[in-house]
Coordinates of C-alpha atoms in Angstrom, one line a residue:
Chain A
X1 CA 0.0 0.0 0.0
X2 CA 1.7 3.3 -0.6
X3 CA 1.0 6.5 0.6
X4 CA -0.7 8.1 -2.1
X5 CA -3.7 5.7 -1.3
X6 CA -4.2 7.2 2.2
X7 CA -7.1 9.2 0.5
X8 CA -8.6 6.9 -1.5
X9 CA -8.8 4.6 1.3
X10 CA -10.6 8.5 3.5
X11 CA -12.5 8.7 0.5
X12 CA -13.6 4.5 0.5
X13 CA -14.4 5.5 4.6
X14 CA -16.4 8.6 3.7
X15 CA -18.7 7.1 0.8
X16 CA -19.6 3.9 3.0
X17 CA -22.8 3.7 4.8
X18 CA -22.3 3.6 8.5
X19 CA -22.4 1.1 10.7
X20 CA -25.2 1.2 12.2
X21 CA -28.2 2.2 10.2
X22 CA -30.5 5.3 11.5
X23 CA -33.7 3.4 12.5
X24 CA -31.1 1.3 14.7
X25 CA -30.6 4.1 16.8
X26 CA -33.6 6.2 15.9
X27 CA -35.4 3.0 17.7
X28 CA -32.8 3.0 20.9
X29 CA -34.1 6.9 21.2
X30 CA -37.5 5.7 21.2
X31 CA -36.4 3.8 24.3
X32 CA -34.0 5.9 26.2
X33 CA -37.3 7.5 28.1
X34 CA -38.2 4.6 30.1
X35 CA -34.3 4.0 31.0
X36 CA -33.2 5.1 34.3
X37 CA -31.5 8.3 34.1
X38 CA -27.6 7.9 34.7
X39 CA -26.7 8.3 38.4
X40 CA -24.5 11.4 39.1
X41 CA -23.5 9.4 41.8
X42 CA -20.0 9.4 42.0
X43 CA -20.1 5.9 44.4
X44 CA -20.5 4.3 41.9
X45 CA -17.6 4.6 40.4
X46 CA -16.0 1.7 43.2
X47 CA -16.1 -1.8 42.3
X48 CA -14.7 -5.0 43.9
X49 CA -11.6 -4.8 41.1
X50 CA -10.6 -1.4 41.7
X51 CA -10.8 -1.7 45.1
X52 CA -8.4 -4.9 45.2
X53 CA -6.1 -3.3 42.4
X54 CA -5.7 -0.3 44.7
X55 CA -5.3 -2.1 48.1
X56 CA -2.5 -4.1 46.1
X57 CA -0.9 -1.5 44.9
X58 CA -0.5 0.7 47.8
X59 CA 0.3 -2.5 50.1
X60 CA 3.3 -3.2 47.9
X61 CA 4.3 0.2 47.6
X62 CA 3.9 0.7 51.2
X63 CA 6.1 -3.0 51.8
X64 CA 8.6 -1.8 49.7
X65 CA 9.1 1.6 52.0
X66 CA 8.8 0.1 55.0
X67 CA 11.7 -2.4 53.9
X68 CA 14.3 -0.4 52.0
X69 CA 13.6 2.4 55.0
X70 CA 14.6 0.4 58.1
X71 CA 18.1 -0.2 58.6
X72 CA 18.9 -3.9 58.9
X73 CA 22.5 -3.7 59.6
X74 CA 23.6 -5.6 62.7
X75 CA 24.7 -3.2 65.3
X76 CA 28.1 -3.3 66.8
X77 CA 27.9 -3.9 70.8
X78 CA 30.5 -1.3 71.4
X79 CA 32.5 -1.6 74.8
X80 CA 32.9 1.0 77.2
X81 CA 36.2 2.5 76.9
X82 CA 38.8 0.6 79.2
X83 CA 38.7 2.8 82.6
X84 CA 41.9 2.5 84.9
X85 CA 40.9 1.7 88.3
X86 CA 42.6 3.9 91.1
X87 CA 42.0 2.9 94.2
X88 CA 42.1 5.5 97.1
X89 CA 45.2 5.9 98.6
X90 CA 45.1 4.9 102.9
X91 CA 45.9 7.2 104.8
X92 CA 46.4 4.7 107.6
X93 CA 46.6 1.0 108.4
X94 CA 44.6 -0.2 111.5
X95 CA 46.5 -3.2 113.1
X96 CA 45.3 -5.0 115.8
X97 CA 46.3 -7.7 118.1
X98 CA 46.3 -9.0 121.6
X99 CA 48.8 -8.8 124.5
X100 CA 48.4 -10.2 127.9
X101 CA 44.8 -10.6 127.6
X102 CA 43.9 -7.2 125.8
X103 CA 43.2 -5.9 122.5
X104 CA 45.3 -3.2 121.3
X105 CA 44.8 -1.2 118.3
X106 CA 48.2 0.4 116.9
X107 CA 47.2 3.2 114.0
X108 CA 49.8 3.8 111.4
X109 CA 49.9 6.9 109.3
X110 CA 51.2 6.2 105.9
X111 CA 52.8 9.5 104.1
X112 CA 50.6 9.1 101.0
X113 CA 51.6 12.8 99.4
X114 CA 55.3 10.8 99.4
X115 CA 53.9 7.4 98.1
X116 CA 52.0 9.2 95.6
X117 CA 55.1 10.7 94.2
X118 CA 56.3 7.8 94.3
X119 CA 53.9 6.4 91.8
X120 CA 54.4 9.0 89.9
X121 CA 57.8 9.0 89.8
X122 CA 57.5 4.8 88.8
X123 CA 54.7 5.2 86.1
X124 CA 56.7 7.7 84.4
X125 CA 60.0 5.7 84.3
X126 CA 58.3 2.7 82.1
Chain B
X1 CA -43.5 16.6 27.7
X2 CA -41.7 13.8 27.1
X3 CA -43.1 13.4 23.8
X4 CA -42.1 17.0 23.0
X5 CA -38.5 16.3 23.8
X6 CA -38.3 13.0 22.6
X7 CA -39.4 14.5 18.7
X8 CA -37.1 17.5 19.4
X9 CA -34.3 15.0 20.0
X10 CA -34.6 12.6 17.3
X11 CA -35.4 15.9 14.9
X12 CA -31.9 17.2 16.4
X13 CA -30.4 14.0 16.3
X14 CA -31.3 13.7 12.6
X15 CA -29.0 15.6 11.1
X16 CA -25.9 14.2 12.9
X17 CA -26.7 10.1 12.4
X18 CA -24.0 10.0 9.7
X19 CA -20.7 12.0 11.0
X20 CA -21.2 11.2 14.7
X21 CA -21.5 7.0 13.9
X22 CA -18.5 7.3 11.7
X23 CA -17.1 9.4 14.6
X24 CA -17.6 6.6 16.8
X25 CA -16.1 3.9 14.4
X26 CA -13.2 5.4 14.1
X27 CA -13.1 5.2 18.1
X28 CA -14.5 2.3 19.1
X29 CA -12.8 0.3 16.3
X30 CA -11.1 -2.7 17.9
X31 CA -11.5 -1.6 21.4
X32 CA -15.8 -1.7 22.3
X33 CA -18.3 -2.6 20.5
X34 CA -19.7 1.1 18.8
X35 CA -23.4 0.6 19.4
X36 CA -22.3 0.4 23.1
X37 CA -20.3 3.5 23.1
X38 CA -23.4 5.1 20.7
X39 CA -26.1 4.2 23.4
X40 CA -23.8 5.4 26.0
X41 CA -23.3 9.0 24.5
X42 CA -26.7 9.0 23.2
X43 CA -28.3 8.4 26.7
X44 CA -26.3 10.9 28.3
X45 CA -27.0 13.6 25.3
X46 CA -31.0 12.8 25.8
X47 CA -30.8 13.6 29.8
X48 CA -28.7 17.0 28.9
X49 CA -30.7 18.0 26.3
X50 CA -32.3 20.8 28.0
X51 CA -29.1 22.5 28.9
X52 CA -28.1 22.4 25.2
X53 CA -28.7 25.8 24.2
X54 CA -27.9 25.6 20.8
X55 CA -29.7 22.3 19.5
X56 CA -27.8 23.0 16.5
X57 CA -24.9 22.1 18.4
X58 CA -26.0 18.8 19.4
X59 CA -23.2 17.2 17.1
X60 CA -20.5 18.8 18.6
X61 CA -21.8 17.5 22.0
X62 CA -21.9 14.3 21.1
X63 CA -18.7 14.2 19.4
X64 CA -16.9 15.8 22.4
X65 CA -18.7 13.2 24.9
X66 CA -17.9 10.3 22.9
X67 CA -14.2 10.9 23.0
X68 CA -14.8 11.2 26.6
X69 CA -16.9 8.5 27.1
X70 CA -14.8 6.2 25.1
X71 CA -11.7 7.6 27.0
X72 CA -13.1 6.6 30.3
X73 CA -14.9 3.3 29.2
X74 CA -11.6 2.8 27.3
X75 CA -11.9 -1.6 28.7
X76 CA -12.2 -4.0 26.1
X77 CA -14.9 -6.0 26.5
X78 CA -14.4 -8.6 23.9
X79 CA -11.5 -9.5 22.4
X80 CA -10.1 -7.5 19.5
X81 CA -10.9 -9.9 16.9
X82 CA -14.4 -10.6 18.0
X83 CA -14.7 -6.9 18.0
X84 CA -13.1 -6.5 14.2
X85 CA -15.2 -9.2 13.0
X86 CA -18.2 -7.5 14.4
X87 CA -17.2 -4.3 12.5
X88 CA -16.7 -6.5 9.2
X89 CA -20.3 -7.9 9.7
X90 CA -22.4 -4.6 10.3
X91 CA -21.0 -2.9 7.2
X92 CA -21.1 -6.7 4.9
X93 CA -24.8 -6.4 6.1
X94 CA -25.0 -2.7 5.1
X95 CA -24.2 -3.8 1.7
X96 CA -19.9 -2.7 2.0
X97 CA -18.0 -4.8 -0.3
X98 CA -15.4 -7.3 1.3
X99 CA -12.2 -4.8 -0.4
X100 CA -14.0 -1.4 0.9
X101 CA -14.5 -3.3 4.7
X102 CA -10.9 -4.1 4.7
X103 CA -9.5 -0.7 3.4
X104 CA -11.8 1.0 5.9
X105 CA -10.5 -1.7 8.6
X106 CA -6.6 -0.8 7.7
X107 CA -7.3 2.9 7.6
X108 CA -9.0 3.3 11.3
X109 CA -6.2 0.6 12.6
X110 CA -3.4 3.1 11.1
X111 CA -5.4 6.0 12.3
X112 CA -5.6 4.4 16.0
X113 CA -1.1 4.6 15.8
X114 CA -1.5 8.2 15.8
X115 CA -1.5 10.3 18.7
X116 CA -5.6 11.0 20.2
X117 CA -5.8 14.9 19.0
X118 CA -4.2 14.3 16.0
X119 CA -6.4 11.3 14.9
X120 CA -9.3 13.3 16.0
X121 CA -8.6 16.2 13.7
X122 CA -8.0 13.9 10.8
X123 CA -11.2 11.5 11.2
X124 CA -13.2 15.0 11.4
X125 CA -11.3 16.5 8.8
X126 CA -11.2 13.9 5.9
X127 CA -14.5 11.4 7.0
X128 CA -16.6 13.5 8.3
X129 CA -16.0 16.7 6.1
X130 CA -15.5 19.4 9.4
X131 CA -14.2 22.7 8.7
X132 CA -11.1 23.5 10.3
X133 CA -13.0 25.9 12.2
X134 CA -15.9 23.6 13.3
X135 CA -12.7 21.1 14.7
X136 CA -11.2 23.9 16.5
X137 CA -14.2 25.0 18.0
X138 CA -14.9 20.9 19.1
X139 CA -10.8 20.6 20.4
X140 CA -11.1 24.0 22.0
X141 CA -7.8 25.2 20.0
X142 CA -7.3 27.3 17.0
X143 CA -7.6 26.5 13.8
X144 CA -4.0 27.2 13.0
X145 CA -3.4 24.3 15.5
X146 CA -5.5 22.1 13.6
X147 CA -4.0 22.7 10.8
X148 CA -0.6 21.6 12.1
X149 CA -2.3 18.7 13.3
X150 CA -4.1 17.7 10.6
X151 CA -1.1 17.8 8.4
X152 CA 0.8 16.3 10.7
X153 CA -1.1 13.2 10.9
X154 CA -1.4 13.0 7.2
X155 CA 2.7 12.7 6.7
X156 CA 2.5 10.3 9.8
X157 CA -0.3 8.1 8.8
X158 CA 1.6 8.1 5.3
X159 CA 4.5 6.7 6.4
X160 CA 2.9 4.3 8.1
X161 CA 1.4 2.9 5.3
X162 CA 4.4 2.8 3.7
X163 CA 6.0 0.6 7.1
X164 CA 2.6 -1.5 6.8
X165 CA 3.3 -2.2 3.1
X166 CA 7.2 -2.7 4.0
X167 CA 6.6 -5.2 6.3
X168 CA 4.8 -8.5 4.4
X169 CA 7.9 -8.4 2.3
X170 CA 10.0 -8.8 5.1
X171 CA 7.8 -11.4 7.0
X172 CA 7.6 -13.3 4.0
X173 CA 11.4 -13.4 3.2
X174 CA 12.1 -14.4 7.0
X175 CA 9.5 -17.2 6.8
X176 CA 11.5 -18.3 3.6
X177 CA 14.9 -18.3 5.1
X178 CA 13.4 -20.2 8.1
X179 CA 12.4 -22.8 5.9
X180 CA 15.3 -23.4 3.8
X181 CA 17.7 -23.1 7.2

């Protein structure tokens, strides 16, 4: 077919009679009184199908956000940072023991500005 | 009353029978049966009658409601053959010949590869003999832009035919390497 023929083949569609003859739909006007007039109701406009094909949709969509949104990677349990323990420094020792029947109690004073220096003095050697 | 509006209807209705059915051909071919989207537009145009104000403008309406109508009702009911064959049969039985069915068939299924306005402007143009003014006034654009349209689609629809005419060739020769392969 080439394309000169596009308007015989307008002109073929032009001269042929139409589908549907007049009476056919002269007779259907006849009729269209005793039809219900079309509802302006916009309800009706749901069915069962569009109903399922939109739940579907936006449950899939929705899935799909949910999923790619929440982070899934495992957390690391991450350790409190190593703390040195320093335990207070006495300031005295308490002894106590028992001559001839009695309890005595012999308090010693430890120097512990001197001992702490002393630390000091050790930790910064190593 | 109803009388009254019933006569004024079908007196209206009269003068359109021809251009809005081949309207709806054009539309409805190979996608719904016609006589449903007809009825459809029909039954809604009866019901609005009274707010036409110009009953001479009753074809416009219905031309502008059908390509709404068909445009929202736009499911196929039956399948496209059943639908084609249907088409073949009302025309055989208004006395078409078997050649003018099938160059009317290949026309409106090269016409339906064109974009919606553009088709439009050419069915109302060349089938059903609108001025450029009258298709303006029914697209609600100008008729400069109908213009461009309408020759527009006539270069497209030409090189389709031309692609449509291109392509037995080919089928056939692939078909004949297949067999001797």
């Amino acid at each position: 077919m080439k394309a000169k023929d596009t308007s015989a083949l307008f002109e073929a569609t032009r001269r042929a009679p139409v589908e549907l003859s007049k009476e056919i739909v002269m007779d259907f006007i006849k009729v269209i009184p005793t039809l219900p007039p079309p509802s302006s109701n916009w309800f009706q406009n749901f069915n069962l199908n569009s109903i399922i094909m939109t739940t579907t949709a936006i449950t899939l969509v929705t899935s799909a956000v949910l999923y790619f949104s929440i982070n899934t990677d495992k957390q690391e349990l991450v350790l409190p940072a190593e703390t040195e323990f320093t335990a207070p420094m006495p300031i005295g020792i308490i002894d106590e023991f028992e001559e001839s029947g009695q309890t005595k109690l012999v308090i010693t004073t430890i120097d512990t500005v001197s001992k702490k220096a002393q630390l000091v003095a050790q930790r910064a050697s190593k | 009353m109803a009388d009254n509006k019933q006569d004024d209807f079908m007196k209206a209705y009269d003068g359109c029978h021809d251009r809005f059915l081949r309207y709806c051909s054009s539309l409805a071919y190979g996608k719904m049966d016609v006589q449903d989207l007809v009825q459809d537009v029909l039954v809604s145009a009866y019901h609005k009658f009274e707010k036409i104000e110009n009953k001479e403008q009753l074809l416009h309406y219905l031309i502008r409601s059908a390509r709404n109508r068909s445009i929202s009702i736009w499911r196929k009911q039956k399948p496209e053959t059943e639908l084609t064959e249907l088409h073949a049969q009302r025309l055989s039985d208004q006395g078409v010949s078997p050649e003018t069915v099938l160059d009317i068939q290949l026309l409106y299924r090269m016409l339906d590869k064109l974009p919606l306005k553009q088709k439009e402007a050419l069915v109302l143009f060349e089938i059903n003999g609108f001025s450029m003014k009258e298709i303006a006034e029914i697209q609600g654009s100008n008729e400069g832009a109908v213009k461009t349209k309408i020759s527009r689609g006539r270069k497209k629809l030409a090189l389709l035919m031309d692609d449509n005419s291109v392509k037995p060739v080919s089928d056939l020769l692939e078909t004949l390497q297949t067999i001797t392969l």
